[in-house]
PDB file of C-alpha atoms in Angstrom:
ATOM      1  CA  MET G 250      -3.940  38.592 -16.162  1.00 78.00           C
ATOM      2  CA  LEU G 251      -2.039  35.697 -17.695  1.00 89.00           C
ATOM      3  CA  TYR G 252       1.148  37.649 -18.243  1.00 88.00           C
ATOM      4  CA  LYS G 253       1.437  38.276 -14.487  1.00 92.00           C
ATOM      5  CA  LEU G 254       1.721  34.551 -13.738  1.00 96.00           C
ATOM      6  CA  ASN G 255       5.212  33.194 -13.172  1.00 96.00           C
ATOM      7  CA  LEU G 256       5.710  30.412 -15.728  1.00 96.00           C
ATOM      8  CA  GLU G 257       7.923  28.526 -13.293  1.00 96.00           C
ATOM      9  CA  HIS G 258       4.965  28.127 -10.941  1.00 97.00           C
ATOM     10  CA  ILE G 259       2.891  26.201 -13.507  1.00 98.00           C
ATOM     11  CA  LEU G 260       2.939  22.435 -14.074  1.00 98.00           C
ATOM     12  CA  PHE G 261       1.669  21.551 -17.557  1.00 98.00           C
ATOM     13  CA  LEU G 262       0.297  18.048 -17.935  1.00 98.00           C
ATOM     14  CA  ASP G 263      -1.559  15.576 -20.119  1.00 98.00           C
ATOM     15  CA  ILE G 264      -2.826  12.052 -19.537  1.00 98.00           C
ATOM     16  CA  GLU G 265      -3.463   9.063 -21.768  1.00 98.00           C
ATOM     17  CA  THR G 266      -6.148   6.552 -20.832  1.00 98.00           C
ATOM     18  CA  VAL G 267      -7.453   3.195 -22.049  1.00 98.00           C
ATOM     19  CA  PRO G 268     -10.332   0.856 -21.107  1.00 97.00           C
ATOM     20  CA  GLN G 269      -9.574  -1.186 -17.986  1.00 96.00           C
ATOM     21  CA  LYS G 270     -10.032  -4.421 -19.917  1.00 96.00           C
ATOM     22  CA  PRO G 271      -8.988  -5.038 -23.534  1.00 95.00           C
ATOM     23  CA  ASP G 272     -12.416  -6.353 -24.521  1.00 95.00           C
ATOM     24  CA  PHE G 273     -16.028  -5.909 -23.401  1.00 96.00           C
ATOM     25  CA  LYS G 274     -16.415  -9.676 -22.958  1.00 95.00           C
ATOM     26  CA  GLN G 275     -13.790  -9.601 -20.193  1.00 96.00           C
ATOM     27  CA  LEU G 276     -16.097  -7.522 -17.985  1.00 96.00           C
ATOM     28  CA  ASP G 277     -18.247  -9.459 -15.543  1.00 96.00           C
ATOM     29  CA  VAL G 278     -22.036  -9.356 -15.902  1.00 96.00           C
ATOM     30  CA  THR G 279     -22.470  -6.539 -13.386  1.00 97.00           C
ATOM     31  CA  GLU G 280     -19.799  -4.419 -15.075  1.00 96.00           C
ATOM     32  CA  GLN G 281     -21.399  -4.988 -18.476  1.00 96.00           C
ATOM     33  CA  GLU G 282     -24.772  -3.878 -17.158  1.00 97.00           C
ATOM     34  CA  LEU G 283     -23.310  -0.805 -15.479  1.00 97.00           C
ATOM     35  CA  TRP G 284     -21.458   0.094 -18.669  1.00 97.00           C
ATOM     36  CA  ALA G 285     -24.662  -0.202 -20.685  1.00 95.00           C
ATOM     37  CA  GLN G 286     -26.474   2.073 -18.229  1.00 95.00           C
ATOM     38  CA  LYS G 287     -23.628   4.598 -18.036  1.00 95.00           C
ATOM     39  CA  THR G 288     -23.386   5.016 -21.805  1.00 95.00           C
ATOM     40  CA  GLN G 289     -27.028   4.704 -22.809  1.00 93.00           C
ATOM     41  CA  TYR G 290     -27.421   8.420 -23.544  1.00 90.00           C
ATOM     42  CA  GLN G 291     -24.242   8.615 -25.636  1.00 89.00           C
ATOM     43  CA  ARG G 292     -24.924   5.384 -27.529  1.00 88.00           C
ATOM     44  CA  LYS G 293     -28.627   5.953 -28.197  1.00 83.00           C
ATOM     45  CA  GLU G 294     -29.615   3.349 -30.803  1.00 83.00           C
ATOM     46  CA  GLU G 295     -26.447   3.603 -32.885  1.00 86.00           C
ATOM     47  CA  PHE G 296     -24.169   1.262 -30.928  1.00 91.00           C
ATOM     48  CA  THR G 297     -24.512  -1.747 -28.671  1.00 94.00           C
ATOM     49  CA  PRO G 298     -22.689  -1.563 -25.321  1.00 94.00           C
ATOM     50  CA  GLU G 299     -20.070  -3.947 -26.694  1.00 94.00           C
ATOM     51  CA  GLU G 300     -19.497  -1.862 -29.835  1.00 93.00           C
ATOM     52  CA  PHE G 301     -19.181   1.281 -27.737  1.00 95.00           C
ATOM     53  CA  TYR G 302     -16.679  -0.229 -25.305  1.00 96.00           C
ATOM     54  CA  GLU G 303     -13.690   0.886 -27.357  1.00 93.00           C
ATOM     55  CA  ARG G 304     -14.390   4.369 -25.928  1.00 94.00           C
ATOM     56  CA  ALA G 305     -14.414   3.206 -22.303  1.00 96.00           C
ATOM     57  CA  GLY G 306     -11.077   4.880 -21.628  1.00 96.00           C
ATOM     58  CA  ILE G 307     -12.656   8.324 -21.371  1.00 96.00           C
ATOM     59  CA  TRP G 308     -14.701   7.340 -18.281  1.00 97.00           C
ATOM     60  CA  ALA G 309     -12.732   7.056 -15.040  1.00 98.00           C
ATOM     61  CA  GLU G 310     -15.132   4.363 -13.780  1.00 98.00           C
ATOM     62  CA  PHE G 311     -14.280   2.062 -16.700  1.00 98.00           C
ATOM     63  CA  GLY G 312     -10.879   3.302 -17.828  1.00 98.00           C
ATOM     64  CA  LYS G 313      -7.387   3.669 -16.404  1.00 98.00           C
ATOM     65  CA  ILE G 314      -4.436   6.004 -16.818  1.00 98.00           C
ATOM     66  CA  ILE G 315      -1.369   4.561 -18.523  1.00 98.00           C
ATOM     67  CA  CYS G 316       0.680   7.752 -18.803  1.00 98.00           C
ATOM     68  CA  ILE G 317       0.894  11.162 -17.129  1.00 98.00           C
ATOM     69  CA  SER G 318       3.325  13.517 -18.856  1.00 98.00           C
ATOM     70  CA  VAL G 319       4.326  16.789 -17.235  1.00 98.00           C
ATOM     71  CA  GLY G 320       6.364  19.820 -18.223  1.00 98.00           C
ATOM     72  CA  TYR G 321       7.623  22.882 -16.394  1.00 98.00           C
ATOM     73  CA  PHE G 322       9.651  25.993 -17.159  1.00 97.00           C
ATOM     74  CA  THR G 323      13.023  26.749 -15.601  1.00 96.00           C
ATOM     75  CA  SER G 324      15.377  29.642 -16.146  1.00 91.00           C
ATOM     76  CA  LYS G 325      19.021  30.278 -15.365  1.00 83.00           C
ATOM     77  CA  ASP G 326      21.145  33.202 -16.495  1.00 79.00           C
ATOM     78  CA  ASN G 327      18.215  34.452 -18.617  1.00 82.00           C
ATOM     79  CA  ALA G 328      18.100  31.115 -20.457  1.00 88.00           C
ATOM     80  CA  ARG G 329      14.607  29.566 -20.646  1.00 94.00           C
ATOM     81  CA  ASN G 330      14.098  25.806 -20.633  1.00 96.00           C
ATOM     82  CA  PHE G 331      11.040  23.552 -20.639  1.00 98.00           C
ATOM     83  CA  ARG G 332      11.628  20.208 -18.948  1.00 97.00           C
ATOM     84  CA  VAL G 333       9.401  17.252 -19.805  1.00 98.00           C
ATOM     85  CA  THR G 334       9.078  13.906 -18.078  1.00 98.00           C
ATOM     86  CA  SER G 335       6.506  11.101 -17.823  1.00 98.00           C
ATOM     87  CA  PHE G 336       5.066   8.629 -15.348  1.00 98.00           C
ATOM     88  CA  GLN G 337       3.983   5.488 -17.148  1.00 96.00           C
ATOM     89  CA  GLY G 338       2.903   1.884 -16.809  1.00 92.00           C
ATOM     90  CA  GLU G 339       1.074   0.419 -13.810  1.00 96.00           C
ATOM     91  CA  GLU G 340      -1.601   2.892 -12.741  1.00 98.00           C
ATOM     92  CA  LEU G 341      -1.238   2.756  -8.958  1.00 98.00           C
ATOM     93  CA  LYS G 342       2.501   3.371  -9.168  1.00 98.00           C
ATOM     94  CA  LEU G 343       2.288   6.244 -11.650  1.00 98.00           C
ATOM     95  CA  LEU G 344      -0.439   7.936  -9.582  1.00 98.00           C
ATOM     96  CA  GLU G 345       1.731   7.678  -6.459  1.00 98.00           C
ATOM     97  CA  GLN G 346       4.710   9.096  -8.369  1.00 98.00           C
ATOM     98  CA  PHE G 347       2.620  11.977  -9.706  1.00 98.00           C
ATOM     99  CA  LYS G 348       1.294  12.736  -6.219  1.00 98.00           C
ATOM    100  CA  GLU G 349       4.850  12.770  -4.883  1.00 97.00           C
ATOM    101  CA  LEU G 350       5.845  15.289  -7.560  1.00 98.00           C
ATOM    102  CA  LEU G 351       2.948  17.555  -6.605  1.00 97.00           C
ATOM    103  CA  GLN G 352       3.675  17.339  -2.906  1.00 96.00           C
ATOM    104  CA  GLU G 353       7.401  17.923  -3.193  1.00 96.00           C
ATOM    105  CA  HIS G 354       7.553  20.551  -5.928  1.00 96.00           C
ATOM    106  CA  PHE G 355       4.095  22.014  -6.709  1.00 96.00           C
ATOM    107  CA  SER G 356       2.236  22.144  -3.387  1.00 94.00           C
ATOM    108  CA  GLN G 357       2.427  25.841  -2.540  1.00 94.00           C
ATOM    109  CA  VAL G 358      -0.430  28.295  -3.013  1.00 92.00           C
ATOM    110  CA  LYS G 359       1.444  29.956  -5.889  1.00 95.00           C
ATOM    111  CA  HIS G 360       1.593  26.727  -7.897  1.00 97.00           C
ATOM    112  CA  LEU G 361      -0.927  25.945 -10.652  1.00 97.00           C
ATOM    113  CA  LEU G 362      -1.764  22.961 -12.855  1.00 98.00           C
ATOM    114  CA  CYS G 363      -2.477  23.522 -16.554  1.00 98.00           C
ATOM    115  CA  ALA G 364      -3.915  21.189 -19.201  1.00 98.00           C
ATOM    116  CA  HIS G 365      -6.024  21.474 -22.341  1.00 97.00           C
ATOM    117  CA  ASN G 366      -9.613  20.610 -21.349  1.00 96.00           C
ATOM    118  CA  GLY G 367      -8.072  19.743 -17.997  1.00 97.00           C
ATOM    119  CA  LYS G 368     -11.020  20.963 -15.924  1.00 96.00           C
ATOM    120  CA  GLU G 369     -13.400  18.612 -17.721  1.00 95.00           C
ATOM    121  CA  PHE G 370     -11.074  15.658 -18.210  1.00 97.00           C
ATOM    122  CA  ASP G 371      -7.499  15.405 -16.888  1.00 98.00           C
ATOM    123  CA  PHE G 372      -7.892  16.836 -13.377  1.00 98.00           C
ATOM    124  CA  PRO G 373     -11.127  15.043 -12.378  1.00 98.00           C
ATOM    125  CA  TYR G 374      -9.981  11.815 -14.057  1.00 98.00           C
ATOM    126  CA  ILE G 375      -6.747  11.740 -12.040  1.00 98.00           C
ATOM    127  CA  ALA G 376      -8.617  12.561  -8.833  1.00 98.00           C
ATOM    128  CA  ARG G 377     -11.225   9.837  -9.415  1.00 98.00           C
ATOM    129  CA  ARG G 378      -8.616   7.187 -10.167  1.00 98.00           C
ATOM    130  CA  MET G 379      -6.697   8.178  -7.021  1.00 98.00           C
ATOM    131  CA  VAL G 380      -9.838   7.762  -4.923  1.00 98.00           C
ATOM    132  CA  ILE G 381     -10.533   4.375  -6.538  1.00 98.00           C
ATOM    133  CA  HIS G 382      -7.001   3.247  -5.614  1.00 98.00           C
ATOM    134  CA  GLY G 383      -7.304   4.549  -2.061  1.00 98.00           C
ATOM    135  CA  ILE G 384      -4.787   7.359  -2.555  1.00 98.00           C
ATOM    136  CA  SER G 385      -5.517  10.475  -0.524  1.00 97.00           C
ATOM    137  CA  LEU G 386      -5.866  13.468  -2.806  1.00 97.00           C
ATOM    138  CA  PRO G 387      -3.008  15.965  -2.935  1.00 96.00           C
ATOM    139  CA  TYR G 388      -3.923  19.579  -2.192  1.00 93.00           C
ATOM    140  CA  LYS G 389      -3.905  20.595  -5.860  1.00 96.00           C
ATOM    141  CA  LEU G 390      -6.594  18.044  -6.731  1.00 97.00           C
ATOM    142  CA  ASP G 391      -8.763  18.282  -3.621  1.00 94.00           C
ATOM    143  CA  LEU G 392     -11.322  20.926  -4.572  1.00 92.00           C
ATOM    144  CA  PHE G 393     -13.806  20.391  -1.729  1.00 90.00           C
ATOM    145  CA  GLY G 394     -14.714  23.680  -0.082  1.00 87.00           C
ATOM    146  CA  LYS G 395     -12.666  25.785  -2.477  1.00 89.00           C
ATOM    147  CA  LYS G 396     -14.203  28.869  -4.031  1.00 90.00           C
ATOM    148  CA  PRO G 397     -13.930  29.097  -7.839  1.00 86.00           C
ATOM    149  CA  TRP G 398     -11.082  31.612  -7.656  1.00 86.00           C
ATOM    150  CA  GLU G 399      -9.208  29.349  -5.238  1.00 86.00           C
ATOM    151  CA  VAL G 400      -9.089  26.370  -7.611  1.00 92.00           C
ATOM    152  CA  PRO G 401      -5.412  26.066  -8.699  1.00 94.00           C
ATOM    153  CA  HIS G 402      -6.189  24.926 -12.249  1.00 97.00           C
ATOM    154  CA  LEU G 403      -5.628  26.546 -15.634  1.00 97.00           C
ATOM    155  CA  ASP G 404      -7.231  25.235 -18.815  1.00 97.00           C
ATOM    156  CA  THR G 405      -6.053  26.413 -22.224  1.00 97.00           C
ATOM    157  CA  MET G 406      -9.375  25.463 -23.803  1.00 96.00           C
ATOM    158  CA  GLU G 407     -11.262  27.511 -21.229  1.00 95.00           C
ATOM    159  CA  LEU G 408      -8.887  30.442 -21.700  1.00 95.00           C
ATOM    160  CA  TRP G 409      -9.598  30.348 -25.436  1.00 95.00           C
ATOM    161  CA  LYS G 410     -13.362  30.447 -24.860  1.00 93.00           C
ATOM    162  CA  PHE G 411     -13.252  33.965 -23.363  1.00 90.00           C
ATOM    163  CA  GLY G 412     -16.559  33.260 -21.625  1.00 85.00           C
ATOM    164  CA  ASP G 413     -18.149  31.341 -24.530  1.00 87.00           C
ATOM    165  CA  PHE G 414     -19.494  27.974 -23.329  1.00 80.00           C
ATOM    166  CA  LYS G 415     -20.930  26.705 -26.599  1.00 78.00           C
ATOM    167  CA  GLN G 416     -18.106  24.802 -28.193  1.00 79.00           C
ATOM    168  CA  TYR G 417     -15.132  22.471 -27.802  1.00 89.00           C
ATOM    169  CA  THR G 418     -11.832  23.434 -29.439  1.00 93.00           C
ATOM    170  CA  SER G 419      -9.251  20.687 -29.795  1.00 93.00           C
ATOM    171  CA  LEU G 420      -5.630  21.296 -28.871  1.00 94.00           C
ATOM    172  CA  LYS G 421      -4.619  20.526 -32.445  1.00 93.00           C
ATOM    173  CA  LEU G 422      -6.997  23.133 -33.884  1.00 94.00           C
ATOM    174  CA  LEU G 423      -6.037  25.768 -31.321  1.00 95.00           C
ATOM    175  CA  ALA G 424      -2.341  25.199 -31.957  1.00 95.00           C
ATOM    176  CA  HIS G 425      -2.930  25.541 -35.684  1.00 94.00           C
ATOM    177  CA  VAL G 426      -4.839  28.820 -35.526  1.00 96.00           C
ATOM    178  CA  LEU G 427      -2.263  30.279 -33.125  1.00 97.00           C
ATOM    179  CA  GLY G 428       0.623  29.377 -35.386  1.00 95.00           C
ATOM    180  CA  VAL G 429       2.159  26.777 -33.094  1.00 95.00           C
ATOM    181  CA  PRO G 430       4.257  24.364 -35.197  1.00 85.00           C
ATOM    182  CA  SER G 431       2.518  21.015 -35.392  1.00 74.00           C
ATOM    183  CA  PRO G 432       4.646  18.205 -33.910  1.00 68.00           C
ATOM    184  CA  LYS G 433       5.356  15.213 -36.122  1.00 64.00           C
ATOM    185  CA  GLU G 434       2.879  12.815 -34.566  1.00 71.00           C
ATOM    186  CA  ASP G 435       2.404   9.296 -35.898  1.00 75.00           C
ATOM    187  CA  MET G 436      -0.838   8.750 -33.994  1.00 83.00           C
ATOM    188  CA  ASP G 437      -3.849  10.479 -32.482  1.00 83.00           C
ATOM    189  CA  GLY G 438      -5.987   9.946 -29.400  1.00 84.00           C
ATOM    190  CA  SER G 439      -8.325   7.491 -31.100  1.00 86.00           C
ATOM    191  CA  MET G 440      -5.389   5.116 -31.645  1.00 92.00           C
ATOM    192  CA  VAL G 441      -4.170   4.917 -28.042  1.00 95.00           C
ATOM    193  CA  ARG G 442      -6.284   1.868 -27.109  1.00 95.00           C
ATOM    194  CA  ASP G 443      -5.042  -0.235 -30.009  1.00 95.00           C
ATOM    195  CA  VAL G 444      -1.423   0.891 -29.662  1.00 96.00           C
ATOM    196  CA  TYR G 445      -1.565  -0.147 -26.001  1.00 96.00           C
ATOM    197  CA  TYR G 446      -3.504  -3.409 -26.166  1.00 96.00           C
ATOM    198  CA  LYS G 447      -2.758  -4.667 -29.679  1.00 95.00           C
ATOM    199  CA  ASP G 448       0.724  -3.286 -30.345  1.00 95.00           C
ATOM    200  CA  SER G 449       1.942  -3.256 -26.706  1.00 95.00           C
ATOM    201  CA  ASN G 450       3.836  -0.071 -27.543  1.00 96.00           C
ATOM    202  CA  LEU G 451       3.591   2.115 -24.449  1.00 97.00           C
ATOM    203  CA  GLU G 452       6.659   4.129 -25.415  1.00 95.00           C
ATOM    204  CA  ARG G 453       4.924   5.377 -28.547  1.00 95.00           C
ATOM    205  CA  ILE G 454       2.010   6.556 -26.396  1.00 96.00           C
ATOM    206  CA  VAL G 455       4.374   8.298 -23.969  1.00 96.00           C
ATOM    207  CA  GLN G 456       6.012  10.207 -26.811  1.00 95.00           C
ATOM    208  CA  TYR G 457       2.586  11.284 -28.057  1.00 95.00           C
ATOM    209  CA  CYS G 458       1.566  12.396 -24.559  1.00 96.00           C
ATOM    210  CA  GLU G 459       4.752  14.432 -24.118  1.00 96.00           C
ATOM    211  CA  LEU G 460       4.171  16.177 -27.444  1.00 95.00           C
ATOM    212  CA  ASP G 461       0.733  17.256 -26.213  1.00 95.00           C
ATOM    213  CA  VAL G 462       2.281  18.698 -23.044  1.00 97.00           C
ATOM    214  CA  ILE G 463       4.765  20.684 -25.129  1.00 97.00           C
ATOM    215  CA  THR G 464       1.983  21.891 -27.427  1.00 96.00           C
ATOM    216  CA  THR G 465      -0.131  22.961 -24.437  1.00 97.00           C
ATOM    217  CA  ALA G 466       2.774  25.003 -23.098  1.00 98.00           C
ATOM    218  CA  GLN G 467       3.285  26.554 -26.540  1.00 98.00           C
ATOM    219  CA  VAL G 468      -0.393  27.512 -26.743  1.00 97.00           C
ATOM    220  CA  PHE G 469      -0.163  29.060 -23.275  1.00 98.00           C
ATOM    221  CA  LEU G 470       2.816  31.135 -24.394  1.00 97.00           C
ATOM    222  CA  ARG G 471       0.859  32.360 -27.418  1.00 97.00           C
ATOM    223  CA  LEU G 472      -2.084  33.294 -25.200  1.00 97.00           C
ATOM    224  CA  ARG G 473       0.398  35.442 -23.266  1.00 96.00           C
ATOM    225  CA  ASN G 474       1.763  36.845 -26.547  1.00 95.00           C
ATOM    226  CA  GLU G 475       5.222  35.457 -25.815  1.00 95.00           C
ATOM    227  CA  SER G 476       7.773  33.798 -28.066  1.00 95.00           C
ATOM    228  CA  LEU G 477       7.421  30.070 -28.658  1.00 96.00           C
ATOM    229  CA  LEU G 478       9.806  27.464 -27.338  1.00 96.00           C
ATOM    230  CA  GLN G 479      12.623  26.462 -29.652  1.00 94.00           C
ATOM    231  CA  ASP G 480      13.789  22.866 -29.939  1.00 92.00           C
ATOM    232  CA  ASN G 481      16.987  23.581 -27.991  1.00 93.00           C
ATOM    233  CA  GLU G 482      14.915  24.900 -25.064  1.00 95.00           C
ATOM    234  CA  ILE G 483      12.994  21.626 -24.615  1.00 95.00           C
ATOM    235  CA  ILE G 484      14.690  19.085 -22.352  1.00 94.00           C
ATOM    236  CA  ARG G 485      13.290  15.554 -21.996  1.00 93.00           C
ATOM    237  CA  LEU G 486      14.191  13.948 -18.689  1.00 88.00           C
TER     238      LEU G 486
END
């Protein structure tokens, strides 16, 4: 039961990704061919591999992480706070920093990771990029040999499905139907690539990523039928 989980044992997170190269033409011939093969089913006859490359960020083999934002609950004297921070910039460094956080503060059996669509995207994407960079996987991302009930991952989209596997529900839609106040965002996920490569505005992306972490935590609270976070309870580090 969700309400039995200790909120302070959960690390909420979100990642933002972009294609590894700004433009398809910057890939070598082998990479272009592999990209064409990888995306053939999704593209069908509607897009050429070059036209489809703007979406390369969603595949860990052709994309990279530029931001991991995390949030966690703390309490003192019955006062609840939600602390948010981000690892950003060069991928190898941010992955090492995120691993250090997991190992030092969220490595015990009681600790859980939570993201929206995290089981299909965030968690495997982080793990794959760590392997590519030669980083040994932290316990919370190494799922080999674990039974389903031993996997330390929560997924707000999966929780909302209640056993229904037929559809995808976006975080924005779920927040809306649950009455979670919509943050004042000036961008959406489809804009991340251009904001990063064309505008060189990583800080804007970080702010967007942190808002998604806060929204995920708010959705989780609603799924537990608990009161939402107020602005004065959110602390950005």
